[in-house]
Structures are given as structure tokens and as C-alpha cells.
């Protein structure tokens, strides 16, 4: 079988040649274990944390020569466990490989059985278990809850074209808010508006600050932050007193370590937190959202209130390039998944 290993620890932004494809024997499951075949692989920003030589945050760690860490939707093809039959579907963090041996008793985060009936419609393809009816969906659901998004309010969402952003924007619209996205480039902004955002501002444009000011004339009640960095520093002056700021992630710094190079921006950030009485709250979306978020999301998708938006890459061989693009060129819209095997 094929697998993709970590060839070099990325320095800053990951590059396609940090990864290498190799052929290895298909593993053999022992007592209590199952052999799964990967159907879909999820390329999430959190994988970046696992690739550093010295891991600063996150539970997972990938050593050189090991298969890269990541969530999958997989089918059981051999079972030595009473609760799992051949043909069953599971979500499992089994990594960038075609087959994996899994011990269900050892699984914690990111492991669940998938009911195929819940993914039978075109609105909810099986890959949506890694997106809108999965961890990014739970995260978007939690962000809107933590932000207490209400009808008539103005919500700004950074990384609006990403997995979390495309879902959070749809949920905030369902709640009757005016939703403004921030994304990189005119094409991405048009895609964000096509999802249902009221407006989208291009943070790569030279007049980003003027575009942003024009898009939020009544100031901002909730800022759902996926990126941190320059974008966030430019949103802060537009926040109302007591604005809520759910901190989902800070992708603009990933790979820079905990103390990024450059000037210390904490004074500017803390000035706004204090003087505007901001409510800033970080959270782990999967745990905060839990089963309630998955149930809500599945229902909203079934009712046609929200929809799954994905970029699909074909073939495990292309996972490294697609993952590197996430931090560079990035023309991906919605949840990025790799089709590894036929369903
Ligand atoms: N707290 C949690 O439990 C949790 C769960 C899931 C995700 N997260 C975090 O939430 C964020 C979004 O995740 P996701 O799954 O939606 O990611 P995604 O689908 O990979 O999208 C990431 C987006 O980030 C934008 N981006 C990349 N570098 C940037 C930069 N330097 N400045 C501004 N934007 C940049 C890219 O958009 P452009 O092309 O528009 O730049 C891209 O669309 C990440 O920070 C992730 O780590 C947190």
C-alpha cells in the first residue's frame, strides 16, 4: 500500500517536498484490532502543529519517516473486534495512508462510528463527516454559540472561505445576523458572497482597511477569529464596546513558534481588550460542540438550511502539495479533503 511520510520538519510554511510517498506492506490486524481502508483524508490546519521538531501545542507528533497524522473516513475491511463488522464506516485519525490497523480500545479524539444513512444525500456526502457534520462543523457551531450571535447584529469572520468560515457564516446568517467575511483575493471573496455572506473584504488588497471600514459602518458585535496577526489587528478598531471575540485559531502564525519574529503586538491587542471591554474566548470546537452540534448540523443540512462546501483533491499522492498550498497559494474553498479510495 501507499503512505505519505514526513521527510523533513517544515521550517515556517510547509512545502510539498517536506513529504514523500512510499510503498510499504499492508499492515495485519491482531486480536481486538481492525484493518481499515481510507476513503477520505481530511487536511486540517492542526496537522501543522504535529510536524514541528519540537512540538509546542497539540497532542500529536510526527517523527521523520513516520506517516503524517490526520483524520480520515475509512471502511473496515478486516475485523478482530466484536463491535465492528467488515463494511462498517468509521472516522479515525489514521493518517496519510491507504490502509491502517486501528485498536478501537485505544482511540480517543476523532474516533466515531459513522451511520451511512446520515450521509446518503447529495447535500451530505460521506466526506462531510470530516467537514460540516464533523469537527469543523462543531467548531463553527461553537464559535457562533460562544459569540451569542443574534439577529440584527454585525458579525465579522476571518478565513471566511475556509472550512470553519464557510460553515460559521451560514449559521450566523440563519440566526439573522449581517455577516461580513474576510478572505484573500477577489475570487475568494466572490465565492464567500456566493455562500450567502452579505459582504466580503479582501485582506490582500492594498485598500483592505478602507474596504473593511465601508463594510461595517455600524461597527462589529462579534468577531469570529480564525487567523490572528495583521488581519485581527485591523479588525480590532471596528469592534463595539463589549464585542464578543471567539478565538477559533491563529493560522497566520502557524509554523512561527510561540514567539513569532517581529515586534511585540501584545500591547496593541491588550489595549483593545481592556479599553473596549472585549469578551475574548478560545475553545476546542470538537469538545465544546459535542454531539449536540453534530445533531443540529445534520438536521440543518437535511433541511437544506446550510450546505457542505468542499474542495476535493484526487489521490493520496497529492496530499502533500494540497496541504502546503493551504499556507501558500491557497485557492481552496470550504473543507479540503483528499479522495484516497473509492467509496
Ligand atoms: N479551536 C478549534 O477547535 C479549531 C478547530 C478547527 C480549526 N481551528 C482553527 O480555525 C482556523 C480555520 O480552520 P479551517 O479548518 O477553516 O482552515 P482551512 O479550511 O484550512 O482554511 C484556512 C484559511 O486560512 C486562511 N489563511 C491562511 N493563512 C493566512 C494568513 N496568513 N492570514 C489570513 N488568512 C490566512 C486561508 O484563506 P485565504 O486564502 O483567504 O488567506 C484559508 O482559507 C485555523 O486557524 C484552525 O487552526 C480551530
PDB file of N, CA and C in Angstrom, residues 176-227:
ATOM      1  N   UNK A 176     -29.933  35.334  11.542  1.00  0.00           N
ATOM      2  CA  UNK A 176     -30.432  36.666  11.183  1.00  0.00           C
ATOM      3  C   UNK A 176     -29.418  37.779  11.340  1.00  0.00           C
ATOM      4  N   UNK A 177     -28.133  37.430  11.444  1.00  0.00           N
ATOM      5  CA  UNK A 177     -27.106  38.466  11.567  1.00  0.00           C
ATOM      6  C   UNK A 177     -26.712  38.987  10.189  1.00  0.00           C
ATOM      7  N   UNK A 178     -26.061  40.152  10.180  1.00  0.00           N
ATOM      8  CA  UNK A 178     -25.409  40.637   8.960  1.00  0.00           C
ATOM      9  C   UNK A 178     -23.978  40.133   9.033  1.00  0.00           C
ATOM     10  N   UNK A 179     -23.556  39.365   8.013  1.00  0.00           N
ATOM     11  CA  UNK A 179     -22.290  38.643   8.123  1.00  0.00           C
ATOM     12  C   UNK A 179     -21.297  39.140   7.072  1.00  0.00           C
ATOM     13  N   UNK A 180     -20.137  39.567   7.548  1.00  0.00           N
ATOM     14  CA  UNK A 180     -19.078  40.081   6.679  1.00  0.00           C
ATOM     15  C   UNK A 180     -17.872  39.153   6.788  1.00  0.00           C
ATOM     16  N   UNK A 181     -17.413  38.644   5.650  1.00  0.00           N
ATOM     17  CA  UNK A 181     -16.266  37.745   5.646  1.00  0.00           C
ATOM     18  C   UNK A 181     -14.987  38.487   5.292  1.00  0.00           C
ATOM     19  N   UNK A 182     -13.871  37.888   5.687  1.00  0.00           N
ATOM     20  CA  UNK A 182     -12.552  38.383   5.256  1.00  0.00           C
ATOM     21  C   UNK A 182     -11.848  37.204   4.587  1.00  0.00           C
ATOM     22  N   UNK A 183     -11.375  37.423   3.358  1.00  0.00           N
ATOM     23  CA  UNK A 183     -10.678  36.341   2.635  1.00  0.00           C
ATOM     24  C   UNK A 183      -9.619  36.948   1.732  1.00  0.00           C
ATOM     25  N   UNK A 184      -8.728  36.092   1.225  1.00  0.00           N
ATOM     26  CA  UNK A 184      -7.613  36.559   0.411  1.00  0.00           C
ATOM     27  C   UNK A 184      -7.899  36.496  -1.071  1.00  0.00           C
ATOM     28  N   UNK A 185      -8.077  37.651  -1.705  1.00  0.00           N
ATOM     29  CA  UNK A 185      -8.232  37.720  -3.161  1.00  0.00           C
ATOM     30  C   UNK A 185      -9.676  37.894  -3.590  1.00  0.00           C
ATOM     31  N   UNK A 186      -9.864  38.544  -4.764  1.00  0.00           N
ATOM     32  CA  UNK A 186     -11.224  38.820  -5.252  1.00  0.00           C
ATOM     33  C   UNK A 186     -12.014  37.542  -5.547  1.00  0.00           C
ATOM     34  N   UNK A 187     -11.358  36.523  -6.106  1.00  0.00           N
ATOM     35  CA  UNK A 187     -12.106  35.298  -6.453  1.00  0.00           C
ATOM     36  C   UNK A 187     -12.651  34.641  -5.184  1.00  0.00           C
ATOM     37  N   UNK A 188     -11.826  34.598  -4.148  1.00  0.00           N
ATOM     38  CA  UNK A 188     -12.293  34.001  -2.888  1.00  0.00           C
ATOM     39  C   UNK A 188     -13.431  34.814  -2.293  1.00  0.00           C
ATOM     40  N   UNK A 189     -13.312  36.122  -2.386  1.00  0.00           N
ATOM     41  CA  UNK A 189     -14.379  36.971  -1.836  1.00  0.00           C
ATOM     42  C   UNK A 189     -15.701  36.740  -2.565  1.00  0.00           C
ATOM     43  N   UNK A 190     -15.632  36.589  -3.893  1.00  0.00           N
ATOM     44  CA  UNK A 190     -16.879  36.328  -4.628  1.00  0.00           C
ATOM     45  C   UNK A 190     -17.464  34.976  -4.190  1.00  0.00           C
ATOM     46  N   UNK A 191     -16.585  33.992  -3.967  1.00  0.00           N
ATOM     47  CA  UNK A 191     -17.058  32.669  -3.529  1.00  0.00           C
ATOM     48  C   UNK A 191     -17.719  32.772  -2.152  1.00  0.00           C
ATOM     49  N   UNK A 192     -17.151  33.591  -1.292  1.00  0.00           N
ATOM     50  CA  UNK A 192     -17.702  33.772   0.058  1.00  0.00           C
ATOM     51  C   UNK A 192     -19.089  34.418  -0.027  1.00  0.00           C
ATOM     52  N   UNK A 193     -19.230  35.395  -0.907  1.00  0.00           N
ATOM     53  CA  UNK A 193     -20.540  36.048  -1.061  1.00  0.00           C
ATOM     54  C   UNK A 193     -21.556  35.059  -1.651  1.00  0.00           C
ATOM     55  N   UNK A 194     -21.081  34.179  -2.550  1.00  0.00           N
ATOM     56  CA  UNK A 194     -22.000  33.202  -3.158  1.00  0.00           C
ATOM     57  C   UNK A 194     -22.531  32.216  -2.106  1.00  0.00           C
ATOM     58  N   UNK A 195     -21.771  32.010  -1.042  1.00  0.00           N
ATOM     59  CA  UNK A 195     -22.233  31.124   0.045  1.00  0.00           C
ATOM     60  C   UNK A 195     -23.376  31.778   0.819  1.00  0.00           C
ATOM     61  N   UNK A 196     -23.455  33.130   0.771  1.00  0.00           N
ATOM     62  CA  UNK A 196     -24.534  33.810   1.480  1.00  0.00           C
ATOM     63  C   UNK A 196     -24.075  34.926   2.391  1.00  0.00           C
ATOM     64  N   UNK A 197     -22.754  35.127   2.490  1.00  0.00           N
ATOM     65  CA  UNK A 197     -22.254  36.275   3.258  1.00  0.00           C
ATOM     66  C   UNK A 197     -22.797  37.563   2.639  1.00  0.00           C
ATOM     67  N   UNK A 198     -23.084  38.573   3.473  1.00  0.00           N
ATOM     68  CA  UNK A 198     -23.594  39.846   2.965  1.00  0.00           C
ATOM     69  C   UNK A 198     -22.510  40.634   2.239  1.00  0.00           C
ATOM     70  N   UNK A 199     -21.277  40.462   2.684  1.00  0.00           N
ATOM     71  CA  UNK A 199     -20.158  41.158   2.043  1.00  0.00           C
ATOM     72  C   UNK A 199     -18.881  40.402   2.361  1.00  0.00           C
ATOM     73  N   UNK A 200     -17.853  40.636   1.540  1.00  0.00           N
ATOM     74  CA  UNK A 200     -16.553  40.025   1.826  1.00  0.00           C
ATOM     75  C   UNK A 200     -15.466  41.044   1.511  1.00  0.00           C
ATOM     76  N   UNK A 201     -14.494  41.114   2.385  1.00  0.00           N
ATOM     77  CA  UNK A 201     -13.413  42.083   2.263  1.00  0.00           C
ATOM     78  C   UNK A 201     -12.116  41.315   1.991  1.00  0.00           C
ATOM     79  N   UNK A 202     -11.337  41.821   1.020  1.00  0.00           N
ATOM     80  CA  UNK A 202     -10.104  41.149   0.584  1.00  0.00           C
ATOM     81  C   UNK A 202      -8.920  41.685   1.394  1.00  0.00           C
ATOM     82  N   UNK A 203      -8.386  40.842   2.289  1.00  0.00           N
ATOM     83  CA  UNK A 203      -7.299  41.349   3.153  1.00  0.00           C
ATOM     84  C   UNK A 203      -5.978  41.483   2.407  1.00  0.00           C
ATOM     85  N   UNK A 204      -5.913  40.940   1.192  1.00  0.00           N
ATOM     86  CA  UNK A 204      -4.677  41.080   0.409  1.00  0.00           C
ATOM     87  C   UNK A 204      -4.693  42.351  -0.450  1.00  0.00           C
ATOM     88  N   UNK A 205      -5.843  43.027  -0.517  1.00  0.00           N
ATOM     89  CA  UNK A 205      -5.944  44.248  -1.342  1.00  0.00           C
ATOM     90  C   UNK A 205      -5.262  45.415  -0.624  1.00  0.00           C
ATOM     91  N   UNK A 206      -4.646  46.342  -1.405  1.00  0.00           N
ATOM     92  CA  UNK A 206      -3.976  47.472  -0.752  1.00  0.00           C
ATOM     93  C   UNK A 206      -4.934  48.352   0.054  1.00  0.00           C
ATOM     94  N   UNK A 207      -6.214  48.373  -0.349  1.00  0.00           N
ATOM     95  CA  UNK A 207      -7.180  49.216   0.380  1.00  0.00           C
ATOM     96  C   UNK A 207      -8.035  48.398   1.355  1.00  0.00           C
ATOM     97  N   UNK A 208      -7.443  47.326   1.904  1.00  0.00           N
ATOM     98  CA  UNK A 208      -8.186  46.451   2.832  1.00  0.00           C
ATOM     99  C   UNK A 208      -8.860  47.244   3.954  1.00  0.00           C
ATOM    100  N   UNK A 209      -8.121  48.156   4.577  1.00  0.00           N
ATOM    101  CA  UNK A 209      -8.689  48.874   5.727  1.00  0.00           C
ATOM    102  C   UNK A 209      -9.891  49.724   5.321  1.00  0.00           C
ATOM    103  N   UNK A 210      -9.808  50.353   4.143  1.00  0.00           N
ATOM    104  CA  UNK A 210     -10.929  51.170   3.672  1.00  0.00           C
ATOM    105  C   UNK A 210     -12.125  50.280   3.328  1.00  0.00           C
ATOM    106  N   UNK A 211     -11.831  49.118   2.685  1.00  0.00           N
ATOM    107  CA  UNK A 211     -12.919  48.163   2.360  1.00  0.00           C
ATOM    108  C   UNK A 211     -13.619  47.704   3.631  1.00  0.00           C
ATOM    109  N   UNK A 212     -12.819  47.410   4.667  1.00  0.00           N
ATOM    110  CA  UNK A 212     -13.379  46.910   5.918  1.00  0.00           C
ATOM    111  C   UNK A 212     -14.262  47.977   6.583  1.00  0.00           C
ATOM    112  N   UNK A 213     -13.737  49.200   6.639  1.00  0.00           N
ATOM    113  CA  UNK A 213     -14.499  50.298   7.265  1.00  0.00           C
ATOM    114  C   UNK A 213     -15.844  50.483   6.549  1.00  0.00           C
ATOM    115  N   UNK A 214     -15.818  50.375   5.206  1.00  0.00           N
ATOM    116  CA  UNK A 214     -17.055  50.568   4.439  1.00  0.00           C
ATOM    117  C   UNK A 214     -18.037  49.414   4.668  1.00  0.00           C
ATOM    118  N   UNK A 215     -17.507  48.231   4.949  1.00  0.00           N
ATOM    119  CA  UNK A 215     -18.370  47.040   5.095  1.00  0.00           C
ATOM    120  C   UNK A 215     -19.031  46.960   6.472  1.00  0.00           C
ATOM    121  N   UNK A 216     -18.484  47.699   7.460  1.00  0.00           N
ATOM    122  CA  UNK A 216     -19.061  47.621   8.821  1.00  0.00           C
ATOM    123  C   UNK A 216     -19.361  49.030   9.356  1.00  0.00           C
ATOM    124  N   UNK A 217     -20.240  49.765   8.663  1.00  0.00           N
ATOM    125  CA  UNK A 217     -20.486  51.158   9.077  1.00  0.00           C
ATOM    126  C   UNK A 217     -21.042  51.260  10.496  1.00  0.00           C
ATOM    127  N   UNK A 218     -21.746  50.213  10.955  1.00  0.00           N
ATOM    128  CA  UNK A 218     -22.347  50.256  12.308  1.00  0.00           C
ATOM    129  C   UNK A 218     -21.476  49.551  13.346  1.00  0.00           C
ATOM    130  N   UNK A 219     -20.235  49.283  12.996  1.00  0.00           N
ATOM    131  CA  UNK A 219     -19.290  48.583  13.886  1.00  0.00           C
ATOM    132  C   UNK A 219     -19.699  47.111  14.083  1.00  0.00           C
ATOM    133  N   UNK A 220     -18.873  46.403  14.840  1.00  0.00           N
ATOM    134  CA  UNK A 220     -18.950  44.934  14.855  1.00  0.00           C
ATOM    135  C   UNK A 220     -19.342  44.429  16.253  1.00  0.00           C
ATOM    136  N   UNK A 221     -20.360  43.574  16.298  1.00  0.00           N
ATOM    137  CA  UNK A 221     -20.794  42.983  17.582  1.00  0.00           C
ATOM    138  C   UNK A 221     -19.995  41.737  17.918  1.00  0.00           C
ATOM    139  N   UNK A 222     -19.684  40.921  16.873  1.00  0.00           N
ATOM    140  CA  UNK A 222     -18.985  39.651  17.105  1.00  0.00           C
ATOM    141  C   UNK A 222     -17.900  39.500  16.042  1.00  0.00           C
ATOM    142  N   UNK A 223     -16.676  39.180  16.486  1.00  0.00           N
ATOM    143  CA  UNK A 223     -15.584  38.891  15.545  1.00  0.00           C
ATOM    144  C   UNK A 223     -15.131  37.448  15.772  1.00  0.00           C
ATOM    145  N   UNK A 224     -15.432  36.576  14.816  1.00  0.00           N
ATOM    146  CA  UNK A 224     -15.010  35.172  14.901  1.00  0.00           C
ATOM    147  C   UNK A 224     -13.640  35.090  14.228  1.00  0.00           C
ATOM    148  N   UNK A 225     -12.595  34.883  15.056  1.00  0.00           N
ATOM    149  CA  UNK A 225     -11.224  34.999  14.555  1.00  0.00           C
ATOM    150  C   UNK A 225     -10.595  33.637  14.287  1.00  0.00           C
ATOM    151  N   UNK A 226     -10.256  33.417  13.034  1.00  0.00           N
ATOM    152  CA  UNK A 226      -9.592  32.177  12.619  1.00  0.00           C
ATOM    153  C   UNK A 226      -8.113  32.373  12.327  1.00  0.00           C
ATOM    154  N   UNK A 227      -7.646  33.647  12.288  1.00  0.00           N
ATOM    155  CA  UNK A 227      -6.301  33.868  11.739  1.00  0.00           C
ATOM    156  C   UNK A 227      -5.330  34.626  12.632  1.00  0.00           C
TER     157      UNK A 227
END
